[in-house]
Short mmCIF file of C-alpha atoms in Angstrom, two decimals:
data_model
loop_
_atom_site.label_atom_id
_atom_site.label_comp_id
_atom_site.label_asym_id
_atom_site.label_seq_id
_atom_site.Cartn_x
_atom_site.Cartn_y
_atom_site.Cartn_z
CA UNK J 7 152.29 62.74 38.46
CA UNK J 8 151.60 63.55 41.94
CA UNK J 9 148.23 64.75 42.51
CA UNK J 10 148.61 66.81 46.04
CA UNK J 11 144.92 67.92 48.18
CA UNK J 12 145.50 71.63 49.36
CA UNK J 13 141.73 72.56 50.83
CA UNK J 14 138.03 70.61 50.25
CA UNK J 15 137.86 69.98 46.94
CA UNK J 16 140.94 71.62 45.58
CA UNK J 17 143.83 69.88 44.41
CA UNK J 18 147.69 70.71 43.17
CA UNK J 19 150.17 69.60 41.02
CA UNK J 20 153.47 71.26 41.71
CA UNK J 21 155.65 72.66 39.30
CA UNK J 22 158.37 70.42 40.15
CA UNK J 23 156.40 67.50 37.93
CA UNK J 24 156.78 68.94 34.88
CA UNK J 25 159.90 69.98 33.33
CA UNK J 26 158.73 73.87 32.01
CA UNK J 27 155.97 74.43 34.53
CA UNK J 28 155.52 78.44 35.98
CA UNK J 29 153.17 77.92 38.28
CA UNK J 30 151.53 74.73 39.95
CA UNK J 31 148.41 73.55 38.09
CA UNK J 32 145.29 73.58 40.23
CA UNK J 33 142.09 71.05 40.06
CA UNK J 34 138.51 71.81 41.60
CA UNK J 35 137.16 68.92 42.43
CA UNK J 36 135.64 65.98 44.79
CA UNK J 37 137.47 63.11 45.04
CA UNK J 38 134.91 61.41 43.22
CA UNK J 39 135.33 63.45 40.17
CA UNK J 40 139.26 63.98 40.08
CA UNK J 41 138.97 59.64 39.88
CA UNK J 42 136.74 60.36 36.72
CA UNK J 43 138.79 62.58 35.05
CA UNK J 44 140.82 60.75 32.29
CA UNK J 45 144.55 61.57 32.06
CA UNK J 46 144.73 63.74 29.13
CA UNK J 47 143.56 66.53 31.68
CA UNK J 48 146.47 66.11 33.97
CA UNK J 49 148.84 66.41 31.15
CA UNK J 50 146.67 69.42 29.63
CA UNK J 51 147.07 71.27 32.46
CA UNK J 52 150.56 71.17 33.02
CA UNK J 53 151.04 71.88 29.82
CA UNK J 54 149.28 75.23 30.07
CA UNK J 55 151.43 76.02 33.40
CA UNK J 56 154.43 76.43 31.12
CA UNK J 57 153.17 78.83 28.73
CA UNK J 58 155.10 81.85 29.25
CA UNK J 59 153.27 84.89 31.17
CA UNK J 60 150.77 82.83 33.32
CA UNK J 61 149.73 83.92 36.37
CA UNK J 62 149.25 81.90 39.70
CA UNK J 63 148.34 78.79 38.60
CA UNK J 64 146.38 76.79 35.44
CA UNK J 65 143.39 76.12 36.73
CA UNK J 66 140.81 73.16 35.73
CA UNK J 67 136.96 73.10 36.77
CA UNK J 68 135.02 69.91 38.19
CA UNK J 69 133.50 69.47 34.62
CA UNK J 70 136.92 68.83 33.58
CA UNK J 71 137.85 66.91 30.68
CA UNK J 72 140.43 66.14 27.41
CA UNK J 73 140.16 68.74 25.10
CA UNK J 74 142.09 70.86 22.18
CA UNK J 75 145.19 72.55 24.01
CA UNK J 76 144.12 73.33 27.27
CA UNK J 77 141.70 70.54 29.11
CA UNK J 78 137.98 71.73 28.71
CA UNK J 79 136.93 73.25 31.70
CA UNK J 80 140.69 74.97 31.59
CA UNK J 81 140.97 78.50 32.65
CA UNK J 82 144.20 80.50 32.41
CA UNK J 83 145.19 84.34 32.84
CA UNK J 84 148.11 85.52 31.55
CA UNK J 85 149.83 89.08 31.48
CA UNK J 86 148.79 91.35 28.82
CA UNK J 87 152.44 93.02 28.43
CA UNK J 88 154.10 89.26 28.46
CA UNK J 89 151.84 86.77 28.07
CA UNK J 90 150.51 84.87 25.23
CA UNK J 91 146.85 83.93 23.82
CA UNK J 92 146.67 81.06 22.41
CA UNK J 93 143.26 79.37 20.05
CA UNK J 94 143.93 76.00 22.14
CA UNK J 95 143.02 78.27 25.11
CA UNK J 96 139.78 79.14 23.54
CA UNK J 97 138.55 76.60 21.52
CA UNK J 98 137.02 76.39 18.21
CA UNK J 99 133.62 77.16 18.69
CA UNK J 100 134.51 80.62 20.10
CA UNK J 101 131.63 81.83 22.23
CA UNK J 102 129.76 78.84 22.46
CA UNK J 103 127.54 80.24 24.83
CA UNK J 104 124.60 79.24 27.15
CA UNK J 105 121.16 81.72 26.92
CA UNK J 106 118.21 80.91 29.16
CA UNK J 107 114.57 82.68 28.76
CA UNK J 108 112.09 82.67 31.25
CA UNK J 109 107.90 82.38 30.47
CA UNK J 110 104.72 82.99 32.53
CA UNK J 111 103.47 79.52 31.11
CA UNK J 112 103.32 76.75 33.58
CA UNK J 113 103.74 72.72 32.48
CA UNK J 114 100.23 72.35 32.71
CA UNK J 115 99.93 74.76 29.89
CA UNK J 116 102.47 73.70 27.43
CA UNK J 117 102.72 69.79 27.83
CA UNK J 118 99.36 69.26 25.93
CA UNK J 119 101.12 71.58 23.11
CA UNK J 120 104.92 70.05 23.69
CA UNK J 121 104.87 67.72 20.63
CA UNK J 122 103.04 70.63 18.23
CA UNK J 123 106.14 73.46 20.36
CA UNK J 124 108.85 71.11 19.40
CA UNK J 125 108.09 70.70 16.04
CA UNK J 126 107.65 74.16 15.54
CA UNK J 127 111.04 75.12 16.71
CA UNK J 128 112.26 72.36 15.09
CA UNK J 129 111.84 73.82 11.89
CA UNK J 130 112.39 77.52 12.54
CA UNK J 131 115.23 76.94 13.70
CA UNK J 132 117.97 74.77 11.92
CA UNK J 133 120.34 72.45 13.16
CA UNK J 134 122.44 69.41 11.74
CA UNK J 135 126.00 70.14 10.65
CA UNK J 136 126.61 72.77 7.58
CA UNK J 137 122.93 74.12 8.75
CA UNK J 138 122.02 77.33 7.15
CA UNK J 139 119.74 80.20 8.62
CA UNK J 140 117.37 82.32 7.56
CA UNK J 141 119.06 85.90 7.83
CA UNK J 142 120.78 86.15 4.35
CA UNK J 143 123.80 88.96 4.79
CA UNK J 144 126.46 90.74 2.14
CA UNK J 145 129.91 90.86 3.39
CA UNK J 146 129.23 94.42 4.57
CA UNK J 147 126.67 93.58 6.56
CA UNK J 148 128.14 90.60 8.06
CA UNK J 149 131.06 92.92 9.53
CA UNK J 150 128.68 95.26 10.93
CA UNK J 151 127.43 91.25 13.27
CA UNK J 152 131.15 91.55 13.62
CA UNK J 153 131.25 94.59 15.32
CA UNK J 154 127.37 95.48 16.56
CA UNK J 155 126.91 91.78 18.27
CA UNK J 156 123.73 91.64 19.64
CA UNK J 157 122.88 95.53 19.08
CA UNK J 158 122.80 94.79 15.15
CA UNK J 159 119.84 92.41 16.10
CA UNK J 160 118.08 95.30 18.02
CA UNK J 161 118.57 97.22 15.12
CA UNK J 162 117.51 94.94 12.71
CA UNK J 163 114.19 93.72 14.46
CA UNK J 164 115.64 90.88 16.09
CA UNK J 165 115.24 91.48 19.80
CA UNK J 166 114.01 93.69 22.26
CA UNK J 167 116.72 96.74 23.40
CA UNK J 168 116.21 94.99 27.71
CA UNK J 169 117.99 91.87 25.82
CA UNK J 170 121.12 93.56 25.56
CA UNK J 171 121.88 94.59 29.09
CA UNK J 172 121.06 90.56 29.98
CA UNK J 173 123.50 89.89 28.10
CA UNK J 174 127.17 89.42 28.78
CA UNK J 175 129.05 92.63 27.69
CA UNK J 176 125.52 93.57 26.39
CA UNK J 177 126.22 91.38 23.87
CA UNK J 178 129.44 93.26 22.03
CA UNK J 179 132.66 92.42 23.44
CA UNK J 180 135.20 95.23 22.17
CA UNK J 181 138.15 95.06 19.80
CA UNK J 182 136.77 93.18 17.28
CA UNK J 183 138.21 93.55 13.44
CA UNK J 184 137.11 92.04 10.53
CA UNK J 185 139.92 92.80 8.77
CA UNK J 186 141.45 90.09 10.52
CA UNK J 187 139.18 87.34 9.35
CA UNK J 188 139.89 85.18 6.06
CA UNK J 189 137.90 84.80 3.34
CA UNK J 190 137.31 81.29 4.07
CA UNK J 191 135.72 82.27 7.58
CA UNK J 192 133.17 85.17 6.01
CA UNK J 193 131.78 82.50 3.35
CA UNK J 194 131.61 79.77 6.58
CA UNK J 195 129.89 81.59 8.62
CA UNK J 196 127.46 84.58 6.84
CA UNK J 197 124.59 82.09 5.92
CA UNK J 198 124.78 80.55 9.47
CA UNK J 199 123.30 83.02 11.97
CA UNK J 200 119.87 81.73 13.79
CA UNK J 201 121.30 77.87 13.73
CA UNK J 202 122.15 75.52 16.49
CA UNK J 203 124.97 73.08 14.42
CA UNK J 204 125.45 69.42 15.72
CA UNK J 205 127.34 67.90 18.42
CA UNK J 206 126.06 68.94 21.78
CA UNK J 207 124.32 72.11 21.05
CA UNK J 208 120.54 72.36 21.93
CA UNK J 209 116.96 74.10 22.36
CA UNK J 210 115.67 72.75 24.84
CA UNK J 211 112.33 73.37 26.68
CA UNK J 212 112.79 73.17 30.35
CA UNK J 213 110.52 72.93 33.88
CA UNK J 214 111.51 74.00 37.22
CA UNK J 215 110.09 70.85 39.67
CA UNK J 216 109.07 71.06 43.32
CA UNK J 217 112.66 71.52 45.35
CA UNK J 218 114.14 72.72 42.18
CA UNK J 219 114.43 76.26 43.91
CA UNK J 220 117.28 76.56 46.30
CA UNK J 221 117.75 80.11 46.76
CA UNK J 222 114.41 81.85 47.06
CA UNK J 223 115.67 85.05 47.03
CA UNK J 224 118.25 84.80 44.06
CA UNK J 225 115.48 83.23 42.03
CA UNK J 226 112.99 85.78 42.38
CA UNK J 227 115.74 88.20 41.11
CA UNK J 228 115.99 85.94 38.09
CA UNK J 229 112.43 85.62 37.58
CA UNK J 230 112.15 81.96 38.59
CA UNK J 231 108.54 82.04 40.39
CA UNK J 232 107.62 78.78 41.38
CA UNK J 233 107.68 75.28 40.37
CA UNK J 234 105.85 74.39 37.06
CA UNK J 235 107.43 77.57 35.34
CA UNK J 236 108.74 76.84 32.18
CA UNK J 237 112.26 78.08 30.64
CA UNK J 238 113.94 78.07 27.82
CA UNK J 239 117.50 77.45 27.14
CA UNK J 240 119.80 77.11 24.00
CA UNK J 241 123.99 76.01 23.20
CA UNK J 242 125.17 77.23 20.81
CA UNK J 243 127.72 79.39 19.50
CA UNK J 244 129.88 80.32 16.42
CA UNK J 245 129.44 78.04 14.42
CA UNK J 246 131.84 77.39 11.05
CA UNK J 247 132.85 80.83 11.43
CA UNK J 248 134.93 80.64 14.60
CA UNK J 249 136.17 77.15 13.74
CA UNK J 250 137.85 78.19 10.68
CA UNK J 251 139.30 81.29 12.88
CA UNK J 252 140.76 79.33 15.29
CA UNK J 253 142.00 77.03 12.14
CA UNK J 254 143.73 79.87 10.52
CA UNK J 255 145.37 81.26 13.59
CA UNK J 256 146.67 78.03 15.24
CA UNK J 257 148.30 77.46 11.49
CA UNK J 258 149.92 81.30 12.18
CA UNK J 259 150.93 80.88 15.52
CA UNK J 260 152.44 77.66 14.86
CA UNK J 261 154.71 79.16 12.15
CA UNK J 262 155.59 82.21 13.96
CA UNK J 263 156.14 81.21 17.92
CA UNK J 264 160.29 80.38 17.05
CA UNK J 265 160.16 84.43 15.90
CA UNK J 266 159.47 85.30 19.30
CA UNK J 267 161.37 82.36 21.56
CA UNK J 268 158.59 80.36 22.20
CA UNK J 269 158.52 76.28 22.42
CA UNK J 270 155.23 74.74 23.74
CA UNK J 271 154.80 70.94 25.14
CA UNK J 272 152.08 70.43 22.54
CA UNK J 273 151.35 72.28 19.27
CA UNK J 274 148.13 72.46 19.82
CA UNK J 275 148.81 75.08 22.37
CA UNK J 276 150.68 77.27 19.29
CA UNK J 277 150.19 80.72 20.92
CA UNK J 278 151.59 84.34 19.83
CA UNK J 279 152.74 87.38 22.41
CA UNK J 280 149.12 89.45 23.05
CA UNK J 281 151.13 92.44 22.42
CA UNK J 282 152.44 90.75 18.97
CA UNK J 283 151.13 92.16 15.56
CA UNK J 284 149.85 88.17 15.33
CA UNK J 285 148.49 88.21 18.76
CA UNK J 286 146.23 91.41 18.10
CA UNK J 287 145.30 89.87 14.58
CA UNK J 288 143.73 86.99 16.47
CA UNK J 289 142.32 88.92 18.90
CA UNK J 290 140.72 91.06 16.69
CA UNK J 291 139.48 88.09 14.99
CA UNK J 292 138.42 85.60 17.92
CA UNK J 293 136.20 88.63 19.13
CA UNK J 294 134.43 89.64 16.23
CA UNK J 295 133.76 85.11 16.42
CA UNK J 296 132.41 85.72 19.81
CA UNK J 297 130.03 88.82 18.64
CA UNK J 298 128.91 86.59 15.96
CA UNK J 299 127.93 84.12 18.16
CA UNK J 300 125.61 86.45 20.62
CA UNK J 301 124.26 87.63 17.00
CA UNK J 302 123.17 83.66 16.62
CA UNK J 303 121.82 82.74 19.85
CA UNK J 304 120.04 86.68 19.33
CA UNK J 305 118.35 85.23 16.17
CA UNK J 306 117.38 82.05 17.24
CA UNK J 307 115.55 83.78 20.55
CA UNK J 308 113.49 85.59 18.14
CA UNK J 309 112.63 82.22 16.32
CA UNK J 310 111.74 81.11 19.61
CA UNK J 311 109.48 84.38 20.52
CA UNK J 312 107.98 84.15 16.85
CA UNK J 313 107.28 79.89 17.28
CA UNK J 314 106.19 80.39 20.98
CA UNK J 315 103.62 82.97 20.28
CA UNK J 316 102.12 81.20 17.37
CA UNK J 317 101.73 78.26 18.94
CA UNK J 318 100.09 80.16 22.25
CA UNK J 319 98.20 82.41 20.55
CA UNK J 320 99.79 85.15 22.51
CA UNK J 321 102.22 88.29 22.06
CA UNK J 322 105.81 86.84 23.02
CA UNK J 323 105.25 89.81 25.84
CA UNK J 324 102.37 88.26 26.89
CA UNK J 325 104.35 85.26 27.92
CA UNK J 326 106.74 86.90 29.36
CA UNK J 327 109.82 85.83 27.13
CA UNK J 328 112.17 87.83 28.52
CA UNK J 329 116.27 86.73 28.42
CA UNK J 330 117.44 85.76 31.71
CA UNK J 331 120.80 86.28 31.02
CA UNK J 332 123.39 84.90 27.89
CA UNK J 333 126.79 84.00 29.01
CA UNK J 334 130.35 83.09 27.27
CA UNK J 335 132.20 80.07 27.38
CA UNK J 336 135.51 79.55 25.02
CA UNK J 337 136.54 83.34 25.05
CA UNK J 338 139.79 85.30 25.95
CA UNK J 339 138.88 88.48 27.40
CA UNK J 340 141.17 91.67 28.63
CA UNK J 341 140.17 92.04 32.55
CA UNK J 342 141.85 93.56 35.57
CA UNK J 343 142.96 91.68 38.78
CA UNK J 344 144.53 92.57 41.91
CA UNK J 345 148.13 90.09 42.09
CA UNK J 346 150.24 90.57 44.42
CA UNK J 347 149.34 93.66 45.57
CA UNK J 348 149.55 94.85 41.78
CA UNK J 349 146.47 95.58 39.32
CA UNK J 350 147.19 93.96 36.04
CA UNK J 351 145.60 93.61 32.41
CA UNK J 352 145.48 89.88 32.30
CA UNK J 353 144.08 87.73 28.93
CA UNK J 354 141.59 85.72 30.89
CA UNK J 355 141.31 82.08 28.80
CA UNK J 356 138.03 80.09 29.40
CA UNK J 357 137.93 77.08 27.45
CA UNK J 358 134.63 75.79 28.54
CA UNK J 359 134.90 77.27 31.57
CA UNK J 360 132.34 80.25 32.61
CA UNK J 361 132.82 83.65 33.40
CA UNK J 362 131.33 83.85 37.03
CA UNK J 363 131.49 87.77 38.58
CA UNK J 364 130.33 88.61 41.74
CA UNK J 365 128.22 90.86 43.50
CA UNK J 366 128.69 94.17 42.45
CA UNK J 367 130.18 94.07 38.65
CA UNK J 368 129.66 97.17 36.81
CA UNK J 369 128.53 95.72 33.94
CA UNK J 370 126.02 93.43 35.30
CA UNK J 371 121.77 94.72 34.91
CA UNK J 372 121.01 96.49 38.11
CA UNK J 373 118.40 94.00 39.15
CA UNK J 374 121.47 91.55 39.56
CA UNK J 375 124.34 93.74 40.93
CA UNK J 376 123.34 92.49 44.81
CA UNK J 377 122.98 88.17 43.74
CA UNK J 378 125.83 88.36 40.97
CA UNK J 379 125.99 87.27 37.91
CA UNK J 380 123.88 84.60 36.63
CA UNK J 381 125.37 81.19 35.70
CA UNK J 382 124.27 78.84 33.39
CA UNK J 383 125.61 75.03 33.30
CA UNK J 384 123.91 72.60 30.77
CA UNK J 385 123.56 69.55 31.90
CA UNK J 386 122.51 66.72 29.47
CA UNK J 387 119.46 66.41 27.56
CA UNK J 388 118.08 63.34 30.06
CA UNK J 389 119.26 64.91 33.52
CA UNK J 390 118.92 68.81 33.31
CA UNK J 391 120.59 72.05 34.35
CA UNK J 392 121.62 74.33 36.54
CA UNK J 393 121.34 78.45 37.30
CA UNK J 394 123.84 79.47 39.67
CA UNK J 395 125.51 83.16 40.11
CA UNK J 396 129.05 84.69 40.62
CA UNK J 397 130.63 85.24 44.02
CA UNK J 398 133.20 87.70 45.42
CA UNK J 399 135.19 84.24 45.85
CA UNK J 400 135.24 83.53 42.15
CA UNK J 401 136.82 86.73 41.40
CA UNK J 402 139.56 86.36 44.32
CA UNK J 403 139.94 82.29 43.20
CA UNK J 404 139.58 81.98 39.56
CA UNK J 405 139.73 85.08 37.83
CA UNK J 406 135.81 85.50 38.32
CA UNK J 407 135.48 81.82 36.65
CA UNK J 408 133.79 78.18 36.70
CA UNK J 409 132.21 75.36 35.15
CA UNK J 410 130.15 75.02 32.05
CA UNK J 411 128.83 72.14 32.00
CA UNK J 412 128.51 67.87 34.11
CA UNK J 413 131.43 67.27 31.21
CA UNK J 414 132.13 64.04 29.63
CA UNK J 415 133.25 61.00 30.78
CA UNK J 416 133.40 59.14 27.60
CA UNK J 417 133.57 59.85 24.12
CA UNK J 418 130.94 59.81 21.62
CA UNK J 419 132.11 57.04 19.51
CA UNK J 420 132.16 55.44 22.83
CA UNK J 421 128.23 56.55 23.90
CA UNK J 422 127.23 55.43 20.19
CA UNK J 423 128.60 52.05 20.81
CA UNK J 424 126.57 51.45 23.95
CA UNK J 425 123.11 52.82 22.73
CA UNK J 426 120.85 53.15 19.43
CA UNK J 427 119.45 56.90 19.10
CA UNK J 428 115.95 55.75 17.99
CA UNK J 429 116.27 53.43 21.23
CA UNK J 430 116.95 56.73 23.67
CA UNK J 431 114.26 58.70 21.59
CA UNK J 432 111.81 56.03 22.83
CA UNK J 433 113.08 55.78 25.95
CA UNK J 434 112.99 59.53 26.49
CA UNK J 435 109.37 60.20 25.24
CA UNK J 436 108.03 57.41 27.66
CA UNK J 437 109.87 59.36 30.39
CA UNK J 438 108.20 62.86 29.17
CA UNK J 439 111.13 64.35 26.83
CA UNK J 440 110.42 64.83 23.39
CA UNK J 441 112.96 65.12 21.51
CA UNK J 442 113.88 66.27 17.77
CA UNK J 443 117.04 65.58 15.98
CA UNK J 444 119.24 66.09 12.75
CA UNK J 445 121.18 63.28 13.38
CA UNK J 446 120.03 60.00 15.53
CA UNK J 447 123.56 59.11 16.10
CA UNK J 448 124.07 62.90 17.26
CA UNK J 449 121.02 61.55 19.93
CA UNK J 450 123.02 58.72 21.19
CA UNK J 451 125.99 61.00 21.44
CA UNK J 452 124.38 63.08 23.88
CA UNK J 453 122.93 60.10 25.96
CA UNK J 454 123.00 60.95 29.98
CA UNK J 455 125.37 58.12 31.22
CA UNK J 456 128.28 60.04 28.51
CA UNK J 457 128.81 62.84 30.95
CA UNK J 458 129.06 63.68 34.75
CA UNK J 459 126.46 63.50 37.29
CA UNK J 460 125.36 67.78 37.23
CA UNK J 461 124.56 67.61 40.54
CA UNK J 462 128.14 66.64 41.90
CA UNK J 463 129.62 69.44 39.37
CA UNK J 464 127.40 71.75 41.26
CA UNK J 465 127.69 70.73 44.69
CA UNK J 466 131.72 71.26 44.68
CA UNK J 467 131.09 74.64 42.74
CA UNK J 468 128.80 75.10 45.87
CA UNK J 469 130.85 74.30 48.47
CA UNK J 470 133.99 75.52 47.09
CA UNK J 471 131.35 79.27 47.03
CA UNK J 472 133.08 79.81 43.58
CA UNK J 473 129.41 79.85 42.54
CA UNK J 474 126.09 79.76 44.30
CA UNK J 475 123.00 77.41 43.35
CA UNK J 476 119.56 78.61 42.48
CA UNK J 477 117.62 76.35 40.79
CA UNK J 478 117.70 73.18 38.80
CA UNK J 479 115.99 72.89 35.32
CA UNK J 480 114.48 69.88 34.13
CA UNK J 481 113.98 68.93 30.46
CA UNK J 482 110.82 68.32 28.75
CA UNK J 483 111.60 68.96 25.53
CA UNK J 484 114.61 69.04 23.29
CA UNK J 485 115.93 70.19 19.95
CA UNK J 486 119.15 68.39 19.00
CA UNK J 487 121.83 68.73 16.23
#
């Protein structure tokens, strides 16, 4: 499959490789990277430049890797009035999302209370697979988290009202309807707001180190200060609930695609016309998923604000535990794009990929509207993370998209094989990370040398202007499924 360079870090596969292709299929990466990338994501992507209604191209981040349907780090827009969405263009842990909180404490301040924080949050806040919370809801009320998102936590004494507005889509993303969801998905997921789950989802406390502040001016928007600060920041998203959504949908699209004309390269990408009574039904479904998932990482913030203060002695206000800003990955979302001269609804897909607006977006707080958006891009629990915001050149490039992550390079079966996780717990703590875990195979997992270096994700994100650095995060403390 010929693999063509069109600009610095940008790279094409035309549509005359693939039998089926629309539009050419378009990689963002060093050279470096594209070699790491295994070849499940060439084949992904091509696959998603067939689907019918796409526009301009199927797009992969650097963080690129094998996934479910589309390659993670995929992002795809297709026309509203005759294009498809499809769950493999999503993913199943819909709105698995990245939150970051800022303190006033400094690393001087916490580290000789790290071991008594982590503990703390350890057990306020659950993890581990099937992990159940503490916010107990009737069916009733777990429609109204379908439809409220974040707000029902306002209501409900779960955050503070400046939370929502840092929040992407303050926290509600419209059109959901829980008449759409199963049975099967309400009894997965009512018991399971204010938990983490397993796999690479994480609490982790975090310090920004001399240098780790590349954009002054940016970062005193966002409330970074000055090395020593310490953060906060948590992965995590739907949980059981949007798994079994996606389950039930890709089982309904499959069955129903021949109704409306539509063969697909791989099943996995089963998909429905958005217009279709099936496409709406997801829709409707997938987004009341996503406002379940602001609801969770809403919940576990107040954990965090209830643990922190205890174990400070201070009101949460008093340290300054304020939301930097909570942003999607794995959603589908109706936005509006100039193409070709044309403004069009388009069904923007971000499967692991990050929504990335510019300058200027009317929905972003007005402390942000000149920097952009904030990004946030989770490293791994030994190397760090990144805050980064939005640029006009996102929203001309990739339908105001990018990364989400330093991506795998191997799988986890594979990391297992090559380390013990009460070996990288050791290892770790003598380095300064303290870690807590469900699961000490979940630990080795997660190990650093399974995913990309960060700092080459963000460096072509950078360069490419697709999204701007800020500051770099550094771990000292981490809660693990």
């Amino acid at each position: 499959m010929k693999v063509l360079p069109v600009g610095d870090c940008v790279w094409e596969i035309p549509p005359s490789e693939k039998p089926g292709m629309r539009v050419p299929a378009r990689i963002y990466a060093s050279e470096a990277l594209l070699g790491q990338m295994d070849k499940g994501v060439f084949e992904q992507v091509t696959n998603v430049a067939c689907l019918p209604g796409i526009v301009r191209a199927s797009l992969c981040m650097p963080d690129g890797h094998w996934g479910y349907g589309f390659p993670i780090g995929g992002v795809a827009a297709f026309r509203a009035d005759t294009g498809v969405i499809s769950p493999g263009g999503i993913g199943f842990d819909i709105n698995c999302g990245m939150r970051l909180l800022r303190t006033t404490l400094t690393e001087d301040e916490v580290r000789p209370r790290l071991r008594e924080l982590i503990n703390a949050l350890f057990a306020a806040v659950p993890s581990g697979v099937g992990a159940k919370g503490f916010v107990h809801l009737s069916e009733t009320q777990f429609s109204e988290v379908m439809v409220e998102g974040s707000g029902w936590c306002v209501r409900h004494g779960f955050g503070w009202p400046e939370d929502l507005e840092r929040t992407e889509g303050q926290g509600c993303l419209p059109g959901a309807d829980p008449a759409h969801v199963s049975a099967r998905a309400v009894s997965r997921g009512r018991d399971q707001l204010g938990t983490l789950g397993s796999g690479n989802h994480y609490l982790e406390i975090q310090v920004i180190r001399p240098g780790g502040i590349h954009d002054p001016a940016a970062a005193r928007a966002l409330g970074v200060d000055a090395p020593g600060q310490i953060f906060v920041m948590l992965h995590c998203g739907s949980r059981g609930f949007g798994h079994q959504i996606g389950t039930d949908y890709l089982r309904i699209f499959d069955q129903v695609m021949r109704n409306y004309g539509i063969t697909v390269n791989d099943r996995e990408l089963a998909c429905a016309p958005f217009r279709s009574p099936e496409g709406q039904a997801y829709f409707g479904a997938m987004t009341a998923a996503a406002n379940s998932a602001f609801v969770n990482r809403q919940v576990i913030t107040h954990r965090v604000r209830e643990v922190m203060g205890r174990v400070f002695g201070k009101d949460p206000r008093e340290l300054g535990l304020s939301v930097v800003y909570d942003v999607c990955h794995n959603t589908a979302k109706l936005e509006r794009y100039p193409v070709d001269g044309e403004l069009l609804d388009l069904v923007v897909h971000r499967k692991g990929a990050t929504r990335a607006f510019g300058p200027g977006a009317p929905d972003l707080p007005e402390a942000y509207r000149e920097i952009g958006q904030p990004v946030i891009i989770g490293g791994s629990m030994e190397t760090g993370s990144a805050l980064l915001v939005g640029t006009a050149r996102a929203m001309a490039e990739t339908w105001g998209s990018t990364a989400h992550g330093a991506g795998r390079t191997m799988s986890r079966a594979q990391a297992k094989r090559r380390v013990w996780g009460e070996t990288l717990l050791k290892e770790m703590e003598a380095r300064g990370i303290i870690v807590r875990a469900a699961s000490k195979s979940g630990v080795a997992e997660e190990a650093g040398f399974a995913y990309k270096d960060l700092a080459a994700v963000v460096d072509v994100l950078h360069r490419l202007d697709i999204s701007r650095r800020v500051a770099s995060l550094t771990p000292i403390g981490n809660i693990k499924g």
